Amino acid sequence: MLLLLLLPTQALAHNEVVELRHIRIIELRDIGIEASALSPDGDDVLLVGLEGWAHLLDAVDPNVEVELNSNDEDDLHDVDWHPRGNTALIVGDAGTMLRYTREDHSITHVSGSAGALYGQDLSAVSWDGPGNWAYLGGPGGLLMRYRENGTTGEGEFHVLEGSRSSDITAIDCHAVMHSHCAVSTRSDGLALIDVNHTVHWLPTSGATDWADVICPSAGIDRCVAVGRDQSVGIVLLDVNAAGNSQFHSKRVETEGQFTGVQVRDEGSLLLTTAPLGYVDWLLEDGSDQLGQAYPWIDNDHVGDEGVLLMLRNQRIIGGWSDASETGYGITSYGTVFRYAPPSDSLSGKLGSAIAPLLVIVAVPGVVLGLIYMSSPKLQKWYMGRRKAKHQAKVDASKAAEKERAGRKKRG
């Protein structure tokens, strides 16, 4: 059965809720930054990239920095902080696995990694919720787990059974004790790793080239993946049994393709696109509460002068927020920019700022397309209007019933 329902809304001339402002360029060259990670306390951002490049930025003022020496020339592809925030793991090509220590800003090779990972390229790393094990991913479906032996200080490495053959693109763990980690791949779909290190593949998720996955909040039992075909995958976690978790998919009609996902606030994500842009994703919005997409800023409205013009042709590799509607992004080139609502933001002009964004919801046997509004503020306003109309109907019904009762008494 195929059902396509389009709900008409008033169009907005520009699909932009925020505007971008250039902050700085880290170096006067194309650095080739591959990944960023915000420290658990929100104070520092660790960056890694090609040819062993590593750097630390202050999350409050990105102009404050620490140049790091990785003591390695291999390309570095991913980084993740330990939940306690004192160290971070960095992975890259040719079995490179490094540890950053926050106290002295040193970077050292992880003990035992040279032998256990020899010749293996690594593309993803993530600590589990309590910080007991780190999961590693790479090309050809490589999935491993690592921890440091508390007695010997040597690294323990184990290959996970149940992996498949597609390249691992990302791993992220739900920040809850005894919960699961999500894995995204190029062609084998999405998987969950449970507390016993068992890999559970999610049925019907294999038709998409998944670019990234995130489990954004300990308070919400779900992970969200983005695909290069404009798909958004929603994984509803069963925290007790990973195999019972549910997968749903939506396709968002927007410019470009999704390349990554980052946290905007407790209930929202920003989906990054190429060409450079953002789509806002509210985690529990929509009639199905699976999530809802809103415009944030598209490539046409990034800017057409100076550095902003160059920014339009760059690739977002990560970012972080400092409030619900403000934050920072960083590109592979090394450009740091800030996003914030424009001073004349239409989001405050309630009735005139409704914009279309088509979302196709995929559930078994049904495809449902919905056109949504552009701003969380507008959504709140719109829902308020709906509630007010509903209450008015209820009040009118009660009044009519009261009048009928009065007539009966008089009769």
XYZ file of C-alpha atoms in Angstrom, residues 36-286:
251
model
C 35.896 16.483 16.114
C 34.764 15.569 19.625
C 33.399 17.784 22.392
C 34.671 16.912 25.881
C 32.055 15.563 28.338
C 32.196 18.800 30.353
C 31.663 20.875 27.200
C 34.874 22.883 27.619
C 37.187 21.575 24.873
C 36.940 20.355 21.288
C 39.502 17.827 20.067
C 40.178 17.781 16.311
C 42.067 15.189 14.241
C 42.909 14.942 10.558
C 45.238 13.890 7.786
C 48.947 13.175 8.263
C 48.675 12.915 12.039
C 47.253 16.419 12.543
C 45.680 17.072 15.975
C 44.474 20.254 17.654
C 42.501 21.419 20.692
C 40.064 24.349 20.680
C 38.316 26.091 23.546
C 34.584 25.444 23.073
C 33.599 28.849 24.473
C 36.198 30.835 22.496
C 37.520 28.854 19.495
C 40.294 31.414 19.053
C 41.940 29.857 22.123
C 43.833 26.757 21.030
C 46.515 24.205 21.833
C 48.660 22.799 19.027
C 49.151 19.078 19.606
C 51.878 16.692 18.478
C 50.497 13.254 17.652
C 53.943 11.742 17.037
C 52.417 10.021 14.018
C 52.154 10.749 10.294
C 49.263 8.440 9.442
C 45.839 9.872 8.610
C 43.613 10.140 11.694
C 39.890 9.558 11.113
C 37.996 9.581 14.407
C 38.228 10.587 18.060
C 36.143 9.962 21.177
C 36.504 11.133 24.773
C 36.359 8.709 27.665
C 33.172 9.424 29.677
C 35.251 10.740 32.588
C 36.804 13.311 30.247
C 40.456 12.889 31.232
C 41.575 11.142 28.047
C 40.426 10.522 24.481
C 41.106 7.776 21.949
C 42.142 8.608 18.380
C 42.162 6.092 15.505
C 43.451 6.175 11.949
C 45.193 4.345 9.131
C 47.674 1.467 9.371
C 46.536 0.396 12.840
C 47.096 3.808 14.406
C 45.511 4.103 17.843
C 46.498 7.000 20.083
C 45.556 8.317 23.513
C 45.266 12.037 24.253
C 45.805 12.996 27.913
C 44.108 16.203 28.943
C 46.318 16.981 31.934
C 49.492 17.590 29.915
C 48.117 17.586 26.325
C 50.313 14.608 25.443
C 49.460 12.076 22.733
C 50.898 8.559 22.951
C 50.398 5.254 21.155
C 48.045 2.856 22.944
C 49.944 -0.040 24.461
C 49.539 -3.236 22.441
C 47.860 -1.531 19.497
C 50.791 -1.914 17.106
C 50.627 -5.702 17.239
C 46.860 -6.151 17.560
C 45.944 -3.668 14.823
C 48.917 -4.016 12.484
C 47.928 -3.030 8.943
C 44.276 -2.389 9.851
C 42.822 0.968 8.847
C 40.408 2.316 11.474
C 37.558 4.740 10.750
C 35.475 4.833 13.946
C 35.860 4.686 17.723
C 33.415 5.075 20.622
C 33.499 4.363 24.354
C 30.520 2.530 25.837
C 28.336 4.293 28.412
C 30.321 3.429 31.572
C 33.698 3.691 29.817
C 34.644 0.028 30.256
C 35.165 -0.848 26.595
C 35.862 1.114 23.443
C 34.557 -0.181 20.122
C 36.605 0.201 16.947
C 35.433 0.030 13.335
C 37.066 0.043 9.938
C 36.872 -0.953 6.270
C 35.602 -4.382 5.297
C 33.284 -4.630 8.287
C 36.040 -4.610 10.912
C 34.577 -4.437 14.438
C 36.703 -4.803 17.569
C 36.563 -3.993 21.269
C 39.377 -2.620 23.396
C 40.183 -1.945 27.028
C 43.314 -1.483 29.078
C 44.142 -4.353 31.408
C 44.089 -2.864 34.902
C 46.800 -5.222 36.117
C 49.335 -5.253 33.293
C 48.530 -1.930 31.631
C 48.515 -3.700 28.263
C 45.691 -3.238 25.798
C 43.182 -6.041 25.268
C 41.800 -6.336 21.733
C 39.059 -8.721 20.594
C 37.380 -9.086 17.189
C 33.576 -9.057 17.397
C 31.703 -11.977 15.900
C 28.720 -11.311 13.669
C 30.212 -8.470 11.665
C 29.620 -8.195 7.922
C 31.703 -6.996 4.970
C 30.707 -3.358 4.442
C 32.883 -0.452 5.612
C 32.047 0.887 9.076
C 31.268 4.617 8.852
C 30.514 5.452 12.497
C 29.980 4.044 15.990
C 28.225 5.812 18.856
C 27.160 4.524 22.258
C 24.071 5.306 24.300
C 25.315 7.059 27.446
C 23.476 4.752 29.827
C 24.906 1.971 31.988
C 24.448 -1.459 30.347
C 22.975 0.021 27.177
C 23.924 -0.438 23.523
C 26.196 1.042 20.869
C 24.986 1.804 17.336
C 27.002 1.051 14.191
C 26.484 2.485 10.694
C 27.833 0.995 7.461
C 28.047 1.786 3.759
C 25.807 -1.055 2.562
C 25.064 -3.583 5.335
C 22.702 -1.325 7.251
C 22.701 -0.470 10.940
C 23.622 -2.669 13.887
C 23.572 -2.573 17.673
C 26.279 -3.935 19.970
C 24.856 -5.030 23.323
C 26.493 -5.207 26.745
C 27.704 -8.746 25.973
C 29.434 -7.491 22.778
C 26.919 -9.321 20.566
C 26.179 -7.669 17.211
C 22.490 -7.344 16.268
C 21.708 -6.235 12.700
C 18.528 -4.205 12.217
C 16.238 -5.666 9.534
C 15.271 -3.416 6.588
C 18.106 -0.946 7.300
C 20.458 -2.304 4.630
C 19.185 -0.399 1.589
C 20.930 2.862 2.545
C 24.506 4.149 2.495
C 24.612 5.366 6.099
C 27.034 8.250 6.676
C 26.783 8.711 10.444
C 24.933 7.627 13.573
C 24.423 9.228 16.980
C 22.796 8.223 20.280
C 22.317 11.785 21.488
C 20.751 11.642 24.925
C 20.777 9.389 27.963
C 17.211 10.513 28.576
C 15.889 9.280 25.215
C 16.198 5.599 24.314
C 16.922 6.069 20.641
C 19.728 6.533 18.127
C 19.512 8.423 14.841
C 21.420 7.713 11.626
C 21.665 9.778 8.439
C 22.056 8.353 4.950
C 23.530 9.822 1.806
C 20.165 9.292 0.050
C 18.536 11.848 2.412
C 17.303 9.095 4.715
C 16.995 9.466 8.462
C 17.032 6.190 10.380
C 15.443 6.077 13.827
C 16.402 3.234 16.168
C 14.072 2.841 19.147
C 16.235 1.070 21.709
C 15.094 -1.784 23.884
C 17.689 -1.224 26.597
C 17.190 -4.743 27.962
C 17.341 -6.650 24.672
C 19.061 -5.075 21.670
C 17.477 -7.631 19.346
C 14.025 -6.251 20.184
C 14.915 -2.694 19.173
C 12.844 -1.164 16.365
C 14.044 0.547 13.191
C 12.100 3.185 11.237
C 13.151 5.272 8.263
C 12.161 8.675 6.914
C 13.349 10.482 3.810
C 13.706 14.259 3.942
C 13.310 16.246 0.734
C 16.138 18.765 1.002
C 19.065 20.043 -1.021
C 22.206 17.906 -1.145
C 22.902 14.749 0.798
C 23.361 14.116 4.504
C 26.961 13.778 5.665
C 26.745 13.833 9.455
C 24.734 14.609 12.572
C 25.426 16.595 15.738
C 23.514 17.591 18.877
C 21.690 20.949 18.868
C 20.007 20.639 22.271
C 18.424 17.967 24.464
C 15.569 17.387 22.052
C 17.064 18.355 18.690
C 19.806 17.423 16.248
C 21.415 19.208 13.326
C 21.813 17.097 10.190
C 24.743 18.343 8.106
C 24.486 18.394 4.329
C 26.743 18.644 1.305
C 26.770 21.212 -0.225
C 27.246 22.884 3.151
C 24.046 23.378 5.102
C 21.974 22.158 8.046
C 18.567 20.565 8.584
C 17.005 20.779 12.047
C 15.678 17.480 13.430
C 13.355 17.454 16.459
C 13.747 14.024 18.010
C 10.230 13.357 19.269
C 8.122 15.592 17.030
C 5.561 14.456 14.491
